[in-house]
Coordinates of C-alpha atoms in Angstrom, one line a residue:
X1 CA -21.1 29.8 83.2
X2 CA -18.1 29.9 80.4
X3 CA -17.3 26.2 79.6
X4 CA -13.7 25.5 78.4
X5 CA -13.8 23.1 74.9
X6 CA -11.4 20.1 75.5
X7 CA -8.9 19.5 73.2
X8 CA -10.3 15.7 72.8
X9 CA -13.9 16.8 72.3
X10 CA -12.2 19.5 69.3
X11 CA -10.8 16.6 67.9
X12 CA -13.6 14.0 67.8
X13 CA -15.4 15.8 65.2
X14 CA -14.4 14.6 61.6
X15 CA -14.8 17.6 60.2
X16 CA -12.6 19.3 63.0
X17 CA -10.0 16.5 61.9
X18 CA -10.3 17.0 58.5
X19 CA -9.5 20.8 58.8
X20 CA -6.5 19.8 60.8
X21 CA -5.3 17.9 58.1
X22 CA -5.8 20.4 55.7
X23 CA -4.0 23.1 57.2
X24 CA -1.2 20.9 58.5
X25 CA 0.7 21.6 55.1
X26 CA -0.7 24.9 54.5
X27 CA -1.8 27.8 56.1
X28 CA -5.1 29.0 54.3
X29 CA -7.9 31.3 55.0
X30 CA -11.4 30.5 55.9
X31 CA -13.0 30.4 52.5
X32 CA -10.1 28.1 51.0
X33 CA -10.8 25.3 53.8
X34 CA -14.6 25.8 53.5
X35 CA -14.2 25.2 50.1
X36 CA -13.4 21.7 50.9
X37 CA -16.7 21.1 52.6
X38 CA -19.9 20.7 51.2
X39 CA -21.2 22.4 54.0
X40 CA -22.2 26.2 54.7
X41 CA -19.3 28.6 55.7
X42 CA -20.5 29.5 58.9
X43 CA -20.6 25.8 60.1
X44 CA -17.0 25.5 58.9
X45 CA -16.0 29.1 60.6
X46 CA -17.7 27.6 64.0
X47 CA -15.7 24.5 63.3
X48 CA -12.5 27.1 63.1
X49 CA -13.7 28.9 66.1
X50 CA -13.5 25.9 68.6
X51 CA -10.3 24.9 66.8
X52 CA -8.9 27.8 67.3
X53 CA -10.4 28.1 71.0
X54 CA -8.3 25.1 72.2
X55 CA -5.6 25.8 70.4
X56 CA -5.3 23.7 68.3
X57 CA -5.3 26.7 65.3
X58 CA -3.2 29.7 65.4
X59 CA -4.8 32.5 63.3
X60 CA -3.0 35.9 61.6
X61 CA -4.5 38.3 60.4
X62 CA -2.9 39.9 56.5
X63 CA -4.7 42.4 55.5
X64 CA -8.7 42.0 55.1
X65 CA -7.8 38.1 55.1
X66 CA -7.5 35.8 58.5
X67 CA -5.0 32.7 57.4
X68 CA -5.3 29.4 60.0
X69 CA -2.3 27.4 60.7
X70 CA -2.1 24.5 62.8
X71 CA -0.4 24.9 66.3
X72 CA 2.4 22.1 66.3
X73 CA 3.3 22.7 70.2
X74 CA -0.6 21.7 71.4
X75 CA -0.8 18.5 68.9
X76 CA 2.4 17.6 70.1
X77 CA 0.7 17.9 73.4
X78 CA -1.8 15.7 72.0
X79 CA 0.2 13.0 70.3
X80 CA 2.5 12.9 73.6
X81 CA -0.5 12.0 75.3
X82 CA -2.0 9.2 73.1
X83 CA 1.6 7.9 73.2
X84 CA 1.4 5.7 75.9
X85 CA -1.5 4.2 74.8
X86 CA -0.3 3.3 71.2
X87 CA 2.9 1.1 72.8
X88 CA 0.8 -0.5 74.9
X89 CA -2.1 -1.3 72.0
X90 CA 1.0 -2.3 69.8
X91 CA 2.7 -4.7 72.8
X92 CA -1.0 -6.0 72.7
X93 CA -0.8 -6.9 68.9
X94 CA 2.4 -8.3 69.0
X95 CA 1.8 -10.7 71.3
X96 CA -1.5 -11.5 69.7
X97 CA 0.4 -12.2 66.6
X98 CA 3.0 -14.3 68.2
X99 CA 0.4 -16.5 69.6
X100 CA -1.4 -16.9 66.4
X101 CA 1.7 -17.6 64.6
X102 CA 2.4 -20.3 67.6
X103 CA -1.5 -21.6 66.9
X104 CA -0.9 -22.1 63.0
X105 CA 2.6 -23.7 63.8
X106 CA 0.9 -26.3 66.3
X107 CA -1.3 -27.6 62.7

């Protein structure tokens, strides 16, 4: 059976967000972001891999060396999602302010 990596399970992983962020600015090759990590390559090439799976990473090849660049249209995809949920979590804390600010007044 060939399971399909969610997009949300690519992105709980720190160190998947972390190379997201790194590569949001910059396209760079595998050795460059593992660089950053004080872990072994390969983890950091399996951590590419499942990036790249779900599309969250687009990867060219120039020459011998593969560059990663992020995929703006699939975290777009991503951040329209979680949209919905950040206006409603910010109605939520503006109305929990309000009330506070109405509780101090009443003092």
């Amino acid at each position: 059976m060939n399971l399909r990596r969610d997009v949300f399970q690519a992105i709980a992983d720190p160190t998947r967000r972390a190379i997201l962020l790194l590569v949001a600015t910059q396209t760079m090759t595998a050795g460059a972001i593992a660089a950053n990590f004080d872990t072994a390559r390969p983890t950091v090439s399996k951590h590419l891999s499942i990036l790249t799976e779900c599309e969250l990473l687009e990867q060219h090849q120039n020459g011998r060396e593969v560059y990663y660049h992020i995929n703006a249209r699939k975290m777009k995809e991503v951040a329209d999602f979680i949209e919905p949920f950040r206006n409603m979590w910010d109605d939520r804390f503006n109305k929990l302010e309000s009330i506070m600010k109405n509780y101090k007044s009443d003092k």
